[in-house]
mmCIF file of N, CA and C in Angstrom:
data_model
loop_
_atom_site.group_PDB
_atom_site.id
_atom_site.type_symbol
_atom_site.label_atom_id
_atom_site.label_comp_id
_atom_site.label_asym_id
_atom_site.label_seq_id
_atom_site.Cartn_x
_atom_site.Cartn_y
_atom_site.Cartn_z
ATOM 1 N N MET X 1 262.498 -47.150 97.191
ATOM 2 C CA MET X 1 261.963 -47.773 96.188
ATOM 3 C C MET X 1 261.233 -48.351 96.177
ATOM 4 N N ALA X 2 260.100 -48.668 94.824
ATOM 5 C CA ALA X 2 259.007 -49.608 94.318
ATOM 6 C C ALA X 2 259.555 -51.036 95.116
ATOM 7 N N MET X 3 258.198 -51.193 95.441
ATOM 8 C CA MET X 3 257.829 -52.259 96.077
ATOM 9 C C MET X 3 258.618 -53.911 94.928
ATOM 10 N N ALA X 4 258.929 -54.835 95.846
ATOM 11 C CA ALA X 4 259.211 -55.654 95.393
ATOM 12 C C ALA X 4 259.364 -57.357 96.088
ATOM 13 N N PHE X 5 259.556 -58.644 94.854
ATOM 14 C CA PHE X 5 259.114 -59.861 95.530
ATOM 15 C C PHE X 5 260.381 -60.614 95.487
ATOM 16 N N LYS X 6 260.629 -60.177 96.906
ATOM 17 C CA LYS X 6 262.076 -61.091 97.188
ATOM 18 C C LYS X 6 261.942 -62.602 96.644
ATOM 19 N N MET X 7 263.440 -62.957 96.300
ATOM 20 C CA MET X 7 262.859 -65.044 96.183
ATOM 21 C C MET X 7 264.633 -65.447 97.055
ATOM 22 N N ALA X 8 263.794 -66.096 97.947
ATOM 23 C CA ALA X 8 264.525 -66.197 98.417
ATOM 24 C C ALA X 8 266.057 -67.022 98.308
ATOM 25 N N THR X 9 265.604 -68.195 97.592
ATOM 26 C CA THR X 9 266.816 -68.784 97.380
ATOM 27 C C THR X 9 267.845 -68.689 96.623
ATOM 28 N N THR X 10 267.705 -67.524 95.812
ATOM 29 C CA THR X 10 269.173 -66.622 95.154
ATOM 30 C C THR X 10 269.256 -65.259 95.710
ATOM 31 N N GLY X 11 268.214 -64.628 97.056
ATOM 32 C CA GLY X 11 268.605 -63.023 97.977
ATOM 33 C C GLY X 11 268.118 -62.577 96.509
ATOM 34 N N MET X 12 267.453 -62.638 94.806
ATOM 35 C CA MET X 12 266.925 -61.719 93.915
ATOM 36 C C MET X 12 265.915 -61.187 94.354
ATOM 37 N N TRP X 13 265.990 -60.134 93.542
ATOM 38 C CA TRP X 13 264.228 -59.196 93.937
ATOM 39 C C TRP X 13 264.428 -59.279 92.414
ATOM 40 N N VAL X 14 262.779 -59.468 92.578
ATOM 41 C CA VAL X 14 261.668 -59.365 91.057
ATOM 42 C C VAL X 14 260.942 -58.183 91.430
ATOM 43 N N THR X 15 261.378 -57.193 90.213
ATOM 44 C CA THR X 15 260.758 -55.241 90.786
ATOM 45 C C THR X 15 259.169 -55.674 90.371
ATOM 46 N N ASP X 16 258.540 -54.999 91.277
ATOM 47 C CA ASP X 16 256.877 -55.017 90.666
ATOM 48 C C ASP X 16 256.961 -54.320 89.273
ATOM 49 N N GLU X 17 257.420 -54.158 88.460
ATOM 50 C CA GLU X 17 257.254 -53.868 87.344
ATOM 51 C C GLU X 17 257.293 -54.681 86.261
ATOM 52 N N CYS X 18 257.809 -56.360 86.430
ATOM 53 C CA CYS X 18 257.760 -57.245 85.933
ATOM 54 C C CYS X 18 256.451 -57.966 86.383
ATOM 55 N N LYS X 19 255.714 -57.885 87.549
ATOM 56 C CA LYS X 19 254.219 -58.411 88.293
ATOM 57 C C LYS X 19 253.274 -57.433 86.831
ATOM 58 N N ASN X 20 254.310 -55.950 87.342
ATOM 59 C CA ASN X 20 252.803 -55.275 86.446
ATOM 60 C C ASN X 20 252.229 -55.944 85.059
ATOM 61 N N SER X 21 253.462 -55.794 84.199
ATOM 62 C CA SER X 21 253.686 -56.395 83.346
ATOM 63 C C SER X 21 253.547 -57.253 82.478
ATOM 64 N N PHE X 22 253.694 -57.958 83.408
ATOM 65 C CA PHE X 22 252.908 -59.528 83.137
ATOM 66 C C PHE X 22 251.179 -59.381 83.707
ATOM 67 N N MET X 23 250.927 -58.821 84.903
ATOM 68 C CA MET X 23 249.104 -58.888 84.205
ATOM 69 C C MET X 23 248.485 -57.954 83.547
ATOM 70 N N GLU X 24 249.415 -57.527 82.868
ATOM 71 C CA GLU X 24 248.917 -56.131 81.698
ATOM 72 C C GLU X 24 248.611 -57.084 80.809
ATOM 73 N N MET X 25 250.020 -58.139 80.574
ATOM 74 C CA MET X 25 249.423 -59.049 79.186
ATOM 75 C C MET X 25 248.557 -59.540 79.194
ATOM 76 N N LYS X 26 248.371 -60.527 80.736
ATOM 77 C CA LYS X 26 247.983 -61.571 80.668
ATOM 78 C C LYS X 26 246.175 -61.086 81.057
ATOM 79 N N TRP X 27 246.283 -60.128 81.479
ATOM 80 C CA TRP X 27 244.744 -59.489 81.778
ATOM 81 C C TRP X 27 244.469 -58.430 80.492
ATOM 82 N N LYS X 28 244.502 -57.833 80.049
ATOM 83 C CA LYS X 28 244.702 -55.952 78.892
ATOM 84 C C LYS X 28 245.381 -57.043 78.153
ATOM 85 N N LYS X 29 245.285 -57.416 77.586
ATOM 86 C CA LYS X 29 246.390 -57.796 76.658
ATOM 87 C C LYS X 29 247.111 -56.961 75.963
ATOM 88 N N VAL X 30 247.819 -55.620 76.683
ATOM 89 C CA VAL X 30 248.607 -55.207 75.902
ATOM 90 C C VAL X 30 250.273 -55.150 75.626
ATOM 91 N N HIS X 31 250.005 -56.332 75.960
ATOM 92 C CA HIS X 31 251.672 -56.972 75.491
ATOM 93 C C HIS X 31 251.722 -58.165 74.693
ATOM 94 N N ARG X 32 252.169 -58.673 73.887
ATOM 95 C CA ARG X 32 252.864 -60.017 73.418
ATOM 96 C C ARG X 32 253.378 -60.983 74.197
ATOM 97 N N TYR X 33 254.525 -59.849 74.514
ATOM 98 C CA TYR X 33 255.841 -60.978 75.060
ATOM 99 C C TYR X 33 256.029 -60.050 76.195
ATOM 100 N N ILE X 34 257.036 -60.171 76.762
ATOM 101 C CA ILE X 34 258.359 -59.667 77.924
ATOM 102 C C ILE X 34 259.327 -60.508 78.018
ATOM 103 N N VAL X 35 260.132 -59.041 77.824
ATOM 104 C CA VAL X 35 261.604 -60.300 77.971
ATOM 105 C C VAL X 35 262.513 -59.665 79.092
ATOM 106 N N PHE X 36 263.002 -60.175 80.575
ATOM 107 C CA PHE X 36 263.677 -60.575 82.123
ATOM 108 C C PHE X 36 264.845 -60.164 81.731
ATOM 109 N N LYS X 37 265.832 -59.805 82.434
ATOM 110 C CA LYS X 37 266.729 -60.030 82.455
ATOM 111 C C LYS X 37 267.656 -59.977 84.247
ATOM 112 N N ILE X 38 268.269 -60.343 84.514
ATOM 113 C CA ILE X 38 268.784 -59.986 85.709
ATOM 114 C C ILE X 38 270.064 -58.916 86.515
ATOM 115 N N ASP X 39 269.742 -58.094 86.972
ATOM 116 C CA ASP X 39 270.738 -57.235 86.962
ATOM 117 C C ASP X 39 271.883 -57.916 88.413
ATOM 118 N N GLU X 40 273.190 -57.729 87.510
ATOM 119 C CA GLU X 40 273.618 -58.807 89.058
ATOM 120 C C GLU X 40 274.366 -57.743 89.865
ATOM 121 N N LYS X 41 274.808 -56.863 89.436
ATOM 122 C CA LYS X 41 275.085 -56.043 90.843
ATOM 123 C C LYS X 41 273.956 -55.416 91.344
ATOM 124 N N SER X 42 272.770 -54.989 91.216
ATOM 125 C CA SER X 42 271.393 -54.645 92.233
ATOM 126 C C SER X 42 271.070 -55.909 92.406
ATOM 127 N N ARG X 43 270.708 -57.085 92.033
ATOM 128 C CA ARG X 43 270.198 -58.021 92.526
ATOM 129 C C ARG X 43 268.977 -57.969 91.873
ATOM 130 N N LEU X 44 268.707 -57.515 90.927
ATOM 131 C CA LEU X 44 266.964 -57.312 90.678
ATOM 132 C C LEU X 44 266.897 -58.214 89.722
ATOM 133 N N VAL X 45 265.491 -58.905 89.700
ATOM 134 C CA VAL X 45 264.769 -59.206 88.232
ATOM 135 C C VAL X 45 264.168 -58.091 87.807
ATOM 136 N N THR X 46 264.253 -57.538 86.200
ATOM 137 C CA THR X 46 264.041 -56.170 85.648
ATOM 138 C C THR X 46 263.148 -56.446 84.435
ATOM 139 N N VAL X 47 262.183 -55.881 83.917
ATOM 140 C CA VAL X 47 261.512 -56.506 82.445
ATOM 141 C C VAL X 47 263.456 -55.445 81.690
ATOM 142 N N ASP X 48 263.393 -55.948 80.807
ATOM 143 C CA ASP X 48 264.509 -55.868 79.746
ATOM 144 C C ASP X 48 263.818 -55.296 77.885
ATOM 145 N N LYS X 49 262.275 -56.064 77.450
ATOM 146 C CA LYS X 49 261.408 -55.494 76.438
ATOM 147 C C LYS X 49 260.667 -55.968 76.855
ATOM 148 N N VAL X 50 259.775 -55.543 76.445
ATOM 149 C CA VAL X 50 257.846 -55.300 76.002
ATOM 150 C C VAL X 50 258.038 -55.318 74.251
ATOM 151 N N GLY X 51 256.899 -56.888 74.544
ATOM 152 C CA GLY X 51 256.441 -56.491 72.899
ATOM 153 C C GLY X 51 255.508 -56.241 72.496
ATOM 154 N N GLY X 52 254.919 -55.166 72.124
ATOM 155 C CA GLY X 52 253.473 -55.235 71.109
ATOM 156 C C GLY X 52 252.543 -55.714 70.867
ATOM 157 N N PRO X 53 251.723 -55.244 70.776
ATOM 158 C CA PRO X 53 250.566 -56.752 70.854
ATOM 159 C C PRO X 53 250.658 -56.945 69.694
ATOM 160 N N GLY X 54 251.072 -56.479 68.347
ATOM 161 C CA GLY X 54 251.402 -56.379 66.710
ATOM 162 C C GLY X 54 252.258 -57.486 66.667
ATOM 163 N N GLU X 55 252.940 -57.628 67.741
ATOM 164 C CA GLU X 55 254.336 -58.280 66.793
ATOM 165 C C GLU X 55 254.567 -59.726 67.494
ATOM 166 N N GLY X 56 255.391 -60.612 67.145
ATOM 167 C CA GLY X 56 254.432 -62.307 67.242
ATOM 168 C C GLY X 56 256.250 -62.691 67.570
ATOM 169 N N TYR X 57 255.760 -64.143 67.510
ATOM 170 C CA TYR X 57 256.759 -65.243 68.233
ATOM 171 C C TYR X 57 258.650 -64.628 67.648
ATOM 172 N N ASP X 58 258.411 -64.328 66.472
ATOM 173 C CA ASP X 58 259.519 -63.842 65.318
ATOM 174 C C ASP X 58 260.472 -63.109 66.398
ATOM 175 N N ASP X 59 259.774 -61.805 66.898
ATOM 176 C CA ASP X 59 260.011 -61.372 67.107
ATOM 177 C C ASP X 59 261.327 -60.948 68.918
ATOM 178 N N LEU X 60 259.710 -62.055 69.178
ATOM 179 C CA LEU X 60 260.809 -62.700 70.984
ATOM 180 C C LEU X 60 262.500 -62.928 70.645
ATOM 181 N N ALA X 61 261.596 -63.868 69.621
ATOM 182 C CA ALA X 61 263.640 -64.472 69.334
ATOM 183 C C ALA X 61 263.784 -63.866 68.975
ATOM 184 N N ALA X 62 264.214 -63.177 68.308
ATOM 185 C CA ALA X 62 265.079 -61.779 67.454
ATOM 186 C C ALA X 62 265.672 -61.218 68.583
ATOM 187 N N SER X 63 264.765 -60.953 69.634
ATOM 188 C CA SER X 63 265.293 -60.115 71.190
ATOM 189 C C SER X 63 266.099 -60.815 72.196
ATOM 190 N N LEU X 64 266.599 -61.620 72.264
ATOM 191 C CA LEU X 64 266.523 -62.381 72.861
ATOM 192 C C LEU X 64 268.413 -62.205 72.587
ATOM 193 N N PRO X 65 268.879 -61.861 73.356
ATOM 194 C CA PRO X 65 270.766 -61.862 73.137
ATOM 195 C C PRO X 65 271.295 -63.433 72.371
ATOM 196 N N THR X 66 272.272 -63.024 71.816
ATOM 197 C CA THR X 66 272.754 -65.067 72.019
ATOM 198 C C THR X 66 273.960 -65.167 72.349
ATOM 199 N N ASP X 67 274.385 -64.466 73.943
ATOM 200 C CA ASP X 67 275.752 -64.373 74.898
ATOM 201 C C ASP X 67 275.018 -64.107 75.476
ATOM 202 N N ASP X 68 273.917 -64.020 76.321
ATOM 203 C CA ASP X 68 273.553 -64.037 77.543
ATOM 204 C C ASP X 68 271.958 -64.289 77.614
ATOM 205 N N CYS X 69 271.831 -64.888 78.968
ATOM 206 C CA CYS X 69 271.081 -65.786 79.424
ATOM 207 C C CYS X 69 269.375 -64.702 80.032
ATOM 208 N N ARG X 70 268.567 -65.247 79.924
ATOM 209 C CA ARG X 70 266.762 -64.046 79.536
ATOM 210 C C ARG X 70 265.779 -64.612 80.061
ATOM 211 N N TYR X 71 265.052 -64.566 80.527
ATOM 212 C CA TYR X 71 263.977 -65.543 80.933
ATOM 213 C C TYR X 71 262.690 -64.485 80.030
ATOM 214 N N ALA X 72 261.444 -65.058 79.330
ATOM 215 C CA ALA X 72 260.563 -64.742 78.764
ATOM 216 C C ALA X 72 259.581 -65.308 78.921
ATOM 217 N N VAL X 73 258.343 -63.861 78.483
ATOM 218 C CA VAL X 73 257.018 -65.222 78.791
ATOM 219 C C VAL X 73 256.342 -64.521 77.273
ATOM 220 N N PHE X 74 255.141 -65.972 76.686
ATOM 221 C CA PHE X 74 255.246 -65.107 75.593
ATOM 222 C C PHE X 74 253.048 -65.745 75.818
ATOM 223 N N ASP X 75 252.891 -65.266 74.864
ATOM 224 C CA ASP X 75 251.021 -65.223 75.296
ATOM 225 C C ASP X 75 251.025 -65.835 74.014
ATOM 226 N N PHE X 76 250.678 -66.775 73.617
ATOM 227 C CA PHE X 76 250.410 -67.501 72.265
ATOM 228 C C PHE X 76 248.844 -67.525 72.227
ATOM 229 N N ASP X 77 248.107 -67.142 70.845
ATOM 230 C CA ASP X 77 247.259 -67.328 71.375
ATOM 231 C C ASP X 77 246.962 -68.159 69.404
ATOM 232 N N PHE X 78 245.720 -69.195 69.215
ATOM 233 C CA PHE X 78 245.860 -70.209 68.690
ATOM 234 C C PHE X 78 243.803 -70.911 69.149
ATOM 235 N N VAL X 79 243.725 -71.613 67.592
ATOM 236 C CA VAL X 79 242.371 -72.246 67.636
ATOM 237 C C VAL X 79 242.292 -73.202 67.054
ATOM 238 N N THR X 80 241.533 -73.955 68.293
ATOM 239 C CA THR X 80 241.914 -75.135 68.174
ATOM 240 C C THR X 80 241.181 -76.171 67.875
ATOM 241 N N VAL X 81 241.219 -77.132 67.285
ATOM 242 C CA VAL X 81 240.893 -77.775 66.070
ATOM 243 C C VAL X 81 238.426 -77.636 66.052
ATOM 244 N N ASP X 82 238.729 -77.494 67.343
ATOM 245 C CA ASP X 82 236.750 -77.070 67.663
ATOM 246 C C ASP X 82 236.531 -75.891 67.072
ATOM 247 N N ASN X 83 237.544 -75.063 66.183
ATOM 248 C CA ASN X 83 237.177 -73.711 65.809
ATOM 249 C C ASN X 83 237.010 -72.974 67.554
ATOM 250 N N CYS X 84 238.163 -73.177 68.334
ATOM 251 C CA CYS X 84 237.650 -72.550 69.606
ATOM 252 C C CYS X 84 239.109 -71.738 70.115
ATOM 253 N N ARG X 85 238.692 -70.367 70.022
ATOM 254 C CA ARG X 85 240.202 -69.631 70.231
ATOM 255 C C ARG X 85 240.938 -69.418 71.427
ATOM 256 N N LYS X 86 241.462 -70.118 71.816
ATOM 257 C CA LYS X 86 243.145 -70.382 73.087
ATOM 258 C C LYS X 86 243.433 -69.318 72.436
ATOM 259 N N SER X 87 244.297 -68.949 74.307
ATOM 260 C CA SER X 87 245.495 -68.196 75.157
ATOM 261 C C SER X 87 246.179 -69.151 75.309
ATOM 262 N N LYS X 88 247.518 -69.402 75.317
ATOM 263 C CA LYS X 88 248.765 -69.696 76.616
ATOM 264 C C LYS X 88 249.235 -68.861 76.483
ATOM 265 N N ILE X 89 250.062 -68.672 77.736
ATOM 266 C CA ILE X 89 251.358 -67.780 78.613
ATOM 267 C C ILE X 89 252.863 -69.600 78.840
ATOM 268 N N PHE X 90 253.504 -68.431 77.853
ATOM 269 C CA PHE X 90 254.663 -69.910 77.797
ATOM 270 C C PHE X 90 255.540 -68.600 78.404
ATOM 271 N N PHE X 91 256.786 -69.595 79.439
ATOM 272 C CA PHE X 91 257.727 -68.818 80.310
ATOM 273 C C PHE X 91 258.948 -69.639 79.287
ATOM 274 N N ILE X 92 259.875 -69.180 78.627
ATOM 275 C CA ILE X 92 261.362 -69.347 78.009
ATOM 276 C C ILE X 92 261.880 -68.829 79.738
ATOM 277 N N ALA X 93 263.349 -70.228 79.496
ATOM 278 C CA ALA X 93 264.502 -69.900 80.043
ATOM 279 C C ALA X 93 265.410 -69.996 79.245
ATOM 280 N N TRP X 94 266.171 -68.462 78.626
ATOM 281 C CA TRP X 94 267.067 -68.996 77.442
ATOM 282 C C TRP X 94 268.261 -68.162 78.322
ATOM 283 N N SER X 95 268.891 -69.574 78.216
ATOM 284 C CA SER X 95 270.283 -70.255 78.645
ATOM 285 C C SER X 95 271.222 -70.263 77.461
ATOM 286 N N PRO X 96 271.423 -69.349 76.089
ATOM 287 C CA PRO X 96 272.456 -70.145 75.263
ATOM 288 C C PRO X 96 273.912 -70.253 75.548
ATOM 289 N N THR X 97 274.419 -71.589 74.977
ATOM 290 C CA THR X 97 275.753 -72.184 74.790
ATOM 291 C C THR X 97 277.160 -71.263 75.281
ATOM 292 N N ALA X 98 276.727 -69.999 74.637
ATOM 293 C CA ALA X 98 277.223 -68.753 74.849
ATOM 294 C C ALA X 98 277.876 -68.248 75.916
ATOM 295 N N SER X 99 276.639 -67.936 76.919
ATOM 296 C CA SER X 99 277.035 -67.179 77.942
ATOM 297 C C SER X 99 277.438 -67.681 78.742
ATOM 298 N N ARG X 100 278.026 -66.797 79.919
ATOM 299 C CA ARG X 100 278.941 -67.316 81.014
ATOM 300 C C ARG X 100 277.999 -68.152 82.050
ATOM 301 N N ILE X 101 279.518 -69.264 82.547
ATOM 302 C CA ILE X 101 278.594 -70.446 83.202
ATOM 303 C C ILE X 101 278.124 -69.569 84.506
ATOM 304 N N ARG X 102 278.190 -68.302 84.373
ATOM 305 C CA ARG X 102 278.139 -67.556 86.622
ATOM 306 C C ARG X 102 276.976 -67.473 85.892
ATOM 307 N N ALA X 103 276.430 -66.764 84.509
ATOM 308 C CA ALA X 103 275.312 -65.917 84.672
ATOM 309 C C ALA X 103 273.881 -67.688 84.019
ATOM 310 N N LYS X 104 274.729 -68.799 83.871
ATOM 311 C CA LYS X 104 273.707 -69.673 83.642
ATOM 312 C C LYS X 104 273.277 -70.487 84.906
ATOM 313 N N MET X 105 274.405 -70.131 86.222
ATOM 314 C CA MET X 105 273.726 -70.776 86.989
ATOM 315 C C MET X 105 273.591 -69.779 87.759
ATOM 316 N N LEU X 106 273.208 -68.794 87.948
ATOM 317 C CA LEU X 106 272.804 -67.599 88.811
ATOM 318 C C LEU X 106 270.969 -67.319 87.874
ATOM 319 N N TYR X 107 270.451 -67.658 86.436
ATOM 320 C CA TYR X 107 269.409 -67.611 85.867
ATOM 321 C C TYR X 107 268.676 -69.001 86.599
ATOM 322 N N ALA X 108 270.007 -70.429 86.508
ATOM 323 C CA ALA X 108 269.116 -71.552 86.696
ATOM 324 C C ALA X 108 268.724 -71.393 87.825
ATOM 325 N N THR X 109 268.979 -71.158 88.869
ATOM 326 C CA THR X 109 268.968 -70.826 90.477
ATOM 327 C C THR X 109 267.414 -69.887 90.731
ATOM 328 N N SER X 110 267.739 -68.734 89.755
ATOM 329 C CA SER X 110 266.688 -67.788 89.757
ATOM 330 C C SER X 110 265.274 -67.820 89.632
ATOM 331 N N LYS X 111 265.009 -69.018 88.480
ATOM 332 C CA LYS X 111 263.898 -68.965 88.045
ATOM 333 C C LYS X 111 262.668 -69.596 88.245
ATOM 334 N N ASP X 112 262.425 -70.464 89.087
ATOM 335 C CA ASP X 112 261.600 -71.164 89.772
ATOM 336 C C ASP X 112 260.652 -69.018 90.886
ATOM 337 N N GLY X 113 261.664 -68.568 91.372
ATOM 338 C CA GLY X 113 261.240 -68.060 92.542
ATOM 339 C C GLY X 113 259.979 -66.457 91.049
ATOM 340 N N LEU X 114 260.664 -66.512 89.937
ATOM 341 C CA LEU X 114 260.397 -65.619 88.710
ATOM 342 C C LEU X 114 258.821 -66.408 88.837
ATOM 343 N N ARG X 115 258.977 -67.476 88.559
ATOM 344 C CA ARG X 115 257.567 -68.269 88.151
ATOM 345 C C ARG X 115 257.029 -68.002 89.207
ATOM 346 N N ARG X 116 257.086 -68.256 90.572
ATOM 347 C CA ARG X 116 255.952 -67.751 91.498
ATOM 348 C C ARG X 116 255.191 -66.646 90.928
ATOM 349 N N VAL X 117 256.239 -65.766 90.910
ATOM 350 C CA VAL X 117 255.635 -64.244 91.163
ATOM 351 C C VAL X 117 254.621 -64.061 89.780
ATOM 352 N N LEU X 118 254.973 -64.866 88.799
ATOM 353 C CA LEU X 118 254.396 -64.610 87.508
ATOM 354 C C LEU X 118 253.164 -65.537 87.524
ATOM 355 N N ASP X 119 252.309 -65.251 88.134
ATOM 356 C CA ASP X 119 250.858 -66.312 88.676
ATOM 357 C C ASP X 119 250.144 -66.333 87.186
ATOM 358 N N GLY X 120 249.888 -67.764 86.079
ATOM 359 C CA GLY X 120 249.419 -67.761 85.444
ATOM 360 C C GLY X 120 249.990 -68.298 84.007
ATOM 361 N N ILE X 121 251.150 -68.929 84.433
ATOM 362 C CA ILE X 121 251.898 -69.435 83.329
ATOM 363 C C ILE X 121 251.540 -71.164 83.346
ATOM 364 N N HIS X 122 250.947 -71.357 81.876
ATOM 365 C CA HIS X 122 250.647 -72.360 81.473
ATOM 366 C C HIS X 122 251.810 -73.496 81.304
ATOM 367 N N TYR X 123 252.590 -73.314 80.106
ATOM 368 C CA TYR X 123 253.732 -74.312 79.886
ATOM 369 C C TYR X 123 255.180 -73.286 80.168
ATOM 370 N N GLU X 124 255.933 -74.262 80.518
ATOM 371 C CA GLU X 124 257.302 -74.052 80.289
ATOM 372 C C GLU X 124 258.560 -74.263 78.763
ATOM 373 N N VAL X 125 259.424 -73.648 78.488
ATOM 374 C CA VAL X 125 260.658 -74.226 77.770
ATOM 375 C C VAL X 125 261.587 -73.449 78.149
ATOM 376 N N GLN X 126 262.479 -74.541 78.198
ATOM 377 C CA GLN X 126 263.814 -73.923 77.991
ATOM 378 C C GLN X 126 264.641 -74.514 76.733
ATOM 379 N N ALA X 127 265.778 -73.812 76.708
ATOM 380 C CA ALA X 127 266.316 -73.565 75.657
ATOM 381 C C ALA X 127 267.574 -72.832 75.866
ATOM 382 N N THR X 128 269.116 -73.778 74.763
ATOM 383 C CA THR X 128 270.060 -72.886 74.643
ATOM 384 C C THR X 128 270.575 -72.857 73.379
ATOM 385 N N ASP X 129 269.565 -73.205 72.354
ATOM 386 C CA ASP X 129 269.916 -72.274 71.181
ATOM 387 C C ASP X 129 268.358 -72.074 70.122
ATOM 388 N N PRO X 130 268.299 -71.555 69.630
ATOM 389 C CA PRO X 130 267.099 -71.086 68.688
ATOM 390 C C PRO X 130 265.805 -72.226 68.529
ATOM 391 N N THR X 131 266.493 -73.894 68.466
ATOM 392 C CA THR X 131 265.790 -74.605 67.817
ATOM 393 C C THR X 131 264.557 -75.029 69.127
ATOM 394 N N GLU X 132 265.869 -75.153 70.090
ATOM 395 C CA GLU X 132 264.555 -76.003 71.328
ATOM 396 C C GLU X 132 263.799 -75.038 71.626
ATOM 397 N N MET X 133 263.558 -74.169 70.976
ATOM 398 C CA MET X 133 262.211 -72.600 71.066
ATOM 399 C C MET X 133 261.317 -72.489 70.445
ATOM 400 N N GLY X 134 261.498 -73.354 68.800
ATOM 401 C CA GLY X 134 261.146 -72.630 67.563
ATOM 402 C C GLY X 134 259.377 -72.088 68.189
ATOM 403 N N ILE X 135 258.812 -71.712 66.672
ATOM 404 C CA ILE X 135 257.649 -72.023 67.182
ATOM 405 C C ILE X 135 256.668 -73.890 66.828
ATOM 406 N N ASP X 136 256.853 -73.910 66.319
ATOM 407 C CA ASP X 136 256.787 -75.789 66.219
ATOM 408 C C ASP X 136 256.950 -75.633 67.596
ATOM 409 N N VAL X 137 257.557 -75.714 68.592
ATOM 410 C CA VAL X 137 257.953 -76.527 69.443
ATOM 411 C C VAL X 137 257.069 -75.485 70.550
ATOM 412 N N ILE X 138 256.353 -74.332 70.583
ATOM 413 C CA ILE X 138 255.697 -74.191 71.340
ATOM 414 C C ILE X 138 254.335 -74.091 70.688
ATOM 415 N N LYS X 139 253.983 -75.157 69.268
ATOM 416 C CA LYS X 139 251.906 -75.017 68.896
ATOM 417 C C LYS X 139 252.480 -76.564 69.301
ATOM 418 N N ASP X 140 253.033 -77.554 69.674
ATOM 419 C CA ASP X 140 252.541 -78.925 69.564
ATOM 420 C C ASP X 140 252.375 -78.911 71.720
ATOM 421 N N LYS X 141 253.223 -78.035 72.080
ATOM 422 C CA LYS X 141 252.615 -78.064 73.659
ATOM 423 C C LYS X 141 251.810 -77.270 73.683
ATOM 424 N N ALA X 142 251.459 -76.227 72.764
ATOM 425 C CA ALA X 142 250.044 -76.182 73.444
ATOM 426 C C ALA X 142 248.222 -76.650 73.074
ATOM 427 N N ASN X 143 249.241 -77.688 72.435
ATOM 428 C CA ASN X 143 247.910 -78.161 71.123
ATOM 429 C C ASN X 143 247.573 -79.708 72.105
#
């Protein structure tokens, strides 16, 4: 079995694929976003979807299910008022109102463990519907 990182509070394991994909996004810029999901049977946090460098925030939002929870990280590139290019990594905890209560509880209790494994996140957004994680919210937090 591949190496995994245990989240002590929930007994969940984060696969090394999650950490490796995040590091590729952070340092090599080969991914624009990564969506993670929890497999309840195997108790593993795994990569659900990876967005290529040409994809945008709308592609990330469209890839999140309307009836199940997910975690996502998004690499947001922007230009400051001083005309300086910057990049900030956002962690998004997606927990739509239509998802099962058990899933909401599982994702809520496992979130901090995953964040500890993914070193280098600048901001966190928690959303239950698309308006709570719109691009305007991301831009406001980045500036």
